[in-house]
GROMACS .gro file of C-alpha atoms in nm:
model
  261
    1MET     CA    1   8.509  13.090  10.803
    2LEU     CA    2   8.153  12.968  10.754
    3LYS     CA    3   7.914  13.226  10.614
    4ILE     CA    4   7.547  13.142  10.559
    5THR     CA    5   7.338  13.398  10.374
    6ASP     CA    6   6.960  13.406  10.321
    7LEU     CA    7   6.933  13.027  10.361
    8VAL     CA    8   6.593  12.873  10.291
    9LYS     CA    9   6.495  12.507  10.313
   10ARG     CA   10   6.148  12.392  10.214
   11TYR     CA   11   6.023  12.035  10.191
   12GLY     CA   12   5.761  12.003   9.920
   13SER     CA   13   5.495  12.275   9.917
   14GLY     CA   14   5.491  12.328  10.293
   15ASP     CA   15   5.619  12.623  10.491
   16PRO     CA   16   6.000  12.661  10.493
   17VAL     CA   17   6.187  12.480  10.770
   18LEU     CA   18   6.461  12.743  10.745
   19LYS     CA   19   6.357  13.099  10.668
   20ASN     CA   20   6.609  13.343  10.519
   21LEU     CA   21   6.870  13.248  10.776
   22ASP     CA   22   7.201  13.434  10.813
   23LEU     CA   23   7.488  13.304  11.026
   24THR     CA   24   7.866  13.357  11.035
   25ILE     CA   25   8.115  13.144  11.232
   26GLU     CA   26   8.490  13.197  11.239
   27GLY     CA   27   8.802  13.135  11.445
   28GLU     CA   28   8.823  12.861  11.706
   29SER     CA   29   8.488  12.953  11.859
   30VAL     CA   30   8.243  12.691  11.982
   31VAL     CA   31   7.889  12.785  11.884
   32SER     CA   32   7.580  12.605  12.009
   33ILE     CA   33   7.238  12.602  11.844
   34ILE     CA   34   6.942  12.564  12.077
   35GLY     CA   35   6.568  12.555  12.024
   36SER     CA   36   6.264  12.334  12.053
   37SER     CA   37   6.211  12.024  11.845
   38GLY     CA   38   6.116  12.138  11.497
   39ALA     CA   39   6.302  12.469  11.518
   40GLY     CA   40   6.528  12.368  11.228
   41LYS     CA   41   6.852  12.298  11.415
   42SER     CA   42   6.936  11.964  11.257
   43THR     CA   43   6.817  12.078  10.915
   44LEU     CA   44   7.063  12.366  10.935
   45LEU     CA   45   7.356  12.135  11.005
   46ARG     CA   46   7.251  11.897  10.730
   47CYS     CA   47   7.227  12.182  10.481
   48ILE     CA   48   7.581  12.287  10.565
   49ASN     CA   49   7.728  11.946  10.477
   50ARG     CA   50   7.474  11.895  10.197
   51LEU     CA   51   7.312  11.589  10.348
   52VAL     CA   52   7.003  11.800  10.284
   53GLU     CA   53   6.980  12.021   9.976
   54PRO     CA   54   6.908  12.388  10.051
   55THR     CA   55   6.619  12.541   9.858
   56SER     CA   56   6.795  12.875   9.816
   57GLY     CA   57   7.063  13.093   9.970
   58THR     CA   58   7.439  13.045   9.999
   59ILE     CA   59   7.667  12.851  10.234
   60GLU     CA   60   8.030  12.958  10.201
   61LEU     CA   61   8.318  12.776  10.367
   62ASN     CA   62   8.643  12.970  10.341
   63GLY     CA   63   8.513  13.150  10.033
   64THR     CA   64   8.372  12.846   9.850
   65ASP     CA   65   7.995  12.839   9.799
   66LEU     CA   66   7.901  12.483   9.890
   67THR     CA   67   7.555  12.515   9.741
   68ARG     CA   68   7.701  12.542   9.390
   69LEU     CA   69   7.919  12.232   9.408
   70ARG     CA   70   7.844  11.900   9.242
   71GLY     CA   71   8.018  11.567   9.190
   72LYS     CA   72   8.384  11.544   9.275
   73ASN     CA   73   8.401  11.909   9.378
   74LEU     CA   74   8.129  11.852   9.637
   75ARG     CA   75   8.300  11.536   9.762
   76ALA     CA   76   8.626  11.728   9.800
   77ALA     CA   77   8.451  12.005   9.994
   78ARG     CA   78   8.281  11.756  10.226
   79ARG     CA   79   8.619  11.629  10.334
   80LYS     CA   80   8.667  11.963  10.505
   81ILE     CA   81   8.344  11.936  10.704
   82GLY     CA   82   8.376  11.700  10.999
   83MET     CA   83   8.054  11.558  11.144
   84VAL     CA   84   7.984  11.405  11.486
   85PHE     CA   85   7.651  11.224  11.509
   86GLN     CA   86   7.409  11.164  11.795
   87GLY     CA   87   7.392  10.793  11.712
   88PHE     CA   88   7.771  10.763  11.666
   89ASN     CA   89   7.736  10.606  11.316
   90LEU     CA   90   8.015  10.354  11.374
   91VAL     CA   91   8.052  10.016  11.205
   92ASP     CA   92   8.015   9.787  11.506
   93ARG     CA   93   8.204   9.489  11.362
   94LEU     CA   94   8.509   9.701  11.281
   95THR     CA   95   8.781   9.795  11.528
   96VAL     CA   96   8.827  10.143  11.666
   97MET     CA   97   9.125  10.198  11.437
   98GLU     CA   98   8.927  10.088  11.133
   99ASN     CA   99   8.639  10.318  11.223
  100VAL     CA  100   8.875  10.607  11.278
  101GLN     CA  101   9.045  10.547  10.944
  102SER     CA  102   8.711  10.577  10.767
  103GLY     CA  103   8.763  10.949  10.816
  104ARG     CA  104   9.037  10.922  10.553
  105LEU     CA  105   8.824  10.756  10.284
  106GLY     CA  106   8.812  11.078  10.085
  107TYR     CA  107   9.192  11.090  10.071
  108ILE     CA  108   9.308  10.733  10.005
  109SER     CA  109   9.255  10.493   9.716
  110THR     CA  110   8.965  10.249   9.707
  111TRP     CA  111   9.215   9.960   9.707
  112SER     CA  112   9.383  10.087  10.023
  113ALA     CA  113   9.045  10.122  10.192
  114ILE     CA  114   8.923   9.775  10.091
  115THR     CA  115   9.245   9.602  10.194
  116ARG     CA  116   9.277   9.826  10.503
  117ARG     CA  117   9.632   9.919  10.410
  118TYR     CA  118   9.631  10.262  10.562
  119PRO     CA  119   9.919  10.504  10.502
  120LYS     CA  120  10.169  10.511  10.790
  121GLN     CA  121  10.114  10.882  10.844
  122ASP     CA  122   9.740  10.823  10.883
  123ILE     CA  123   9.797  10.549  11.140
  124ARG     CA  124  10.038  10.772  11.329
  125ARG     CA  125   9.791  11.062  11.328
  126ALA     CA  126   9.509  10.831  11.440
  127TYR     CA  127   9.711  10.717  11.740
  128GLU     CA  128   9.794  11.077  11.829
  129LEU     CA  129   9.429  11.178  11.825
  130MET     CA  130   9.311  10.862  12.004
  131GLU     CA  131   9.570  10.922  12.273
  132ARG     CA  132   9.448  11.279  12.306
  133VAL     CA  133   9.087  11.172  12.369
  134GLY     CA  134   9.178  10.872  12.583
  135ILE     CA  135   9.093  10.575  12.360
  136ALA     CA  136   9.431  10.469  12.215
  137HIS     CA  137   9.422  10.149  12.421
  138TYR     CA  138   9.103  10.050  12.237
  139ALA     CA  139   9.262  10.067  11.890
  140ASP     CA  140   9.210   9.695  11.821
  141THR     CA  141   8.877   9.667  12.006
  142ARG     CA  142   8.552   9.624  11.814
  143ALA     CA  143   8.330   9.930  11.829
  144ASP     CA  144   8.035   9.733  11.968
  145GLN     CA  145   8.235   9.658  12.283
  146LEU     CA  146   8.266  10.024  12.383
  147SER     CA  147   8.051  10.240  12.608
  148GLY     CA  148   7.852  10.531  12.469
  149GLY     CA  149   8.111  10.787  12.572
  150GLU     CA  150   8.392  10.582  12.421
  151ARG     CA  151   8.197  10.540  12.098
  152GLN     CA  152   8.141  10.913  12.075
  153ARG     CA  153   8.513  10.973  12.123
  154VAL     CA  154   8.573  10.743  11.827
  155GLY     CA  155   8.328  10.955  11.629
  156VAL     CA  156   8.514  11.271  11.723
  157VAL     CA  157   8.851  11.127  11.618
  158ARG     CA  158   8.703  10.996  11.291
  159ALA     CA  159   8.580  11.348  11.212
  160LEU     CA  160   8.917  11.503  11.301
  161MET     CA  161   9.096  11.256  11.072
  162GLN     CA  162   8.933  11.442  10.783
  163GLU     CA  163   9.147  11.745  10.871
  164PRO     CA  164   8.829  11.956  10.864
  165ASP     CA  165   8.797  12.332  10.839
  166ILE     CA  166   8.487  12.314  11.060
  167LEU     CA  167   8.339  12.051  11.290
  168LEU     CA  168   7.963  11.999  11.309
  169ALA     CA  169   7.808  11.806  11.597
  170ASP     CA  170   7.442  11.704  11.585
  171GLU     CA  171   7.317  11.635  11.939
  172PRO     CA  172   7.651  11.472  12.033
  173THR     CA  173   7.551  11.416  12.398
  174ALA     CA  174   7.183  11.321  12.363
  175SER     CA  175   7.255  10.947  12.400
  176LEU     CA  176   7.491  10.988  12.694
  177ASP     CA  177   7.457  11.010  13.071
  178PRO     CA  178   7.506  11.355  13.231
  179LYS     CA  179   7.866  11.302  13.344
  180THR     CA  180   7.976  11.164  13.008
  181SER     CA  181   7.789  11.442  12.830
  182GLU     CA  182   7.992  11.701  13.016
  183GLN     CA  183   8.314  11.517  12.931
  184ILE     CA  184   8.231  11.516  12.560
  185MET     CA  185   8.134  11.883  12.561
  186GLY     CA  186   8.454  11.972  12.744
  187LEU     CA  187   8.651  11.767  12.492
  188LEU     CA  188   8.493  11.947  12.196
  189ARG     CA  189   8.566  12.284  12.355
  190ASP     CA  190   8.928  12.195  12.427
  191LEU     CA  191   8.990  12.048  12.082
  192SER     CA  192   8.851  12.362  11.924
  193ARG     CA  193   9.110  12.565  12.113
  194GLU     CA  194   9.398  12.329  12.047
  195LEU     CA  195   9.331  12.282  11.676
  196LYS     CA  196   9.199  12.636  11.615
  197LEU     CA  197   8.889  12.473  11.474
  198PRO     CA  198   8.541  12.629  11.468
  199VAL     CA  199   8.278  12.394  11.612
  200LEU     CA  200   7.903  12.422  11.558
  201ILE     CA  201   7.692  12.211  11.796
  202ASN     CA  202   7.319  12.140  11.778
  203ILE     CA  203   7.232  12.073  12.142
  204HIS     CA  204   6.919  12.033  12.353
  205ASN     CA  205   7.086  12.083  12.692
  206VAL     CA  206   7.090  12.457  12.755
  207ASN     CA  207   7.302  12.430  13.069
  208GLU     CA  208   7.576  12.255  12.871
  209ALA     CA  209   7.550  12.519  12.599
  210LYS     CA  210   7.603  12.790  12.861
  211GLU     CA  211   7.895  12.607  13.025
  212TYR     CA  212   8.093  12.482  12.728
  213THR     CA  213   8.030  12.711  12.432
  214ASP     CA  214   8.138  13.065  12.349
  215ARG     CA  215   7.822  13.170  12.170
  216ILE     CA  216   7.461  13.057  12.166
  217VAL     CA  217   7.231  13.077  11.867
  218GLY     CA  218   6.863  13.035  11.953
  219MET     CA  219   6.622  12.920  11.680
  220ARG     CA  220   6.244  12.922  11.664
  221TYR     CA  221   6.029  12.825  11.365
  222GLY     CA  222   6.326  12.827  11.128
  223ARG     CA  223   6.459  13.167  11.225
  224ILE     CA  224   6.745  13.284  11.446
  225ILE     CA  225   6.594  13.494  11.724
  226PHE     CA  226   6.893  13.499  11.961
  227ASP     CA  227   7.265  13.520  11.886
  228ASP     CA  228   7.493  13.627  12.171
  229LYS     CA  229   7.726  13.518  12.450
  230PRO     CA  230   7.593  13.260  12.698
  231ALA     CA  231   7.575  13.520  12.975
  232MET     CA  232   7.316  13.710  12.772
  233LEU     CA  233   7.074  13.416  12.760
  234ASP     CA  234   6.840  13.553  13.024
  235PRO     CA  235   6.485  13.436  13.113
  236ALA     CA  236   6.334  13.667  12.852
  237ALA     CA  237   6.549  13.514  12.578
  238MET     CA  238   6.465  13.164  12.700
  239GLU     CA  239   6.096  13.248  12.690
  240ALA     CA  240   6.127  13.378  12.335
  241ILE     CA  241   6.307  13.061  12.220
  242TYR     CA  242   6.100  12.801  12.405
  243ALA     CA  243   5.762  12.968  12.473
  244GLY     CA  244   5.482  12.717  12.432
  245SER     CA  245   5.717  12.425  12.374
  246PRO     CA  246   5.599  12.102  12.537
  247HIS     CA  247   5.967  12.011  12.580
  248ALA     CA  248   6.073  12.328  12.756
  249ASP     CA  249   6.245  12.264  13.089
  250ARG     CA  250   6.207  12.586  13.287
  251SER     CA  251   6.502  12.493  13.505
  252GLY     CA  252   6.734  12.560  13.216
  253GLY     CA  253   6.638  12.404  12.884
  254PRO     CA  254   6.429  12.153  12.692
  255ASP     CA  255   6.357  11.814  12.843
  256ASP     CA  256   6.639  11.565  12.783
  257LYS     CA  257   6.389  11.322  12.636
  258ALA     CA  258   6.286  11.560  12.362
  259ALA     CA  259   6.365  11.445  12.013
  260ALA     CA  260   6.628  11.633  11.818
  261SER     CA  261   6.483  11.865  11.561
   0.00000   0.00000   0.00000
């Protein structure tokens, strides 16, 4: 279970980007975070995995307060937080298998990583996951030869190789065409069910959030102002979340060209 309590993030002396935020996620639920650019969505995800340092508050994952961890204890905790990135974050010159195995860097020795002598059980698990998402036949293909959807599937498998307790996805479909976006969202939803894994997705496409997630969290100016089932996201809630946003798409969500917050 992820439990965030009274989370604040401030950069310098400016107003907080996150303002006394509370959020709890548990089970195999898929939760989407929506909101205009600048609402604090990406900052929230980056605070959870400590890519950004929270100013105050607590972030507990299965009872461990991540905000108190340092050094090797923090590195160990990060292994349990899978991350899927908008820009894929693959090493283009490496093969799909090599990129996938980078998800095991926190578990294997430096020598094994440098020489690419991966444990047999890790190779076997990688093939199982790649088969599940439809990219096993690309195992020996360089990452730069793949399409955007294929690259994102590699990113998903890499994150799952960490054996995470939660999966974070920061705008995972923003760089993809509509059809591929739906495939990736469906994949994340199905994997959550199969692996009993909570998934937290920062997403700009409200229609996809409604279709593929169990719960929608709406943010505005660093605060959560909506937290309910997709069916409850009515026009009034949309207006509260996106009112005055230059990126608001009144047909269902913010413009696809809007930058991630």
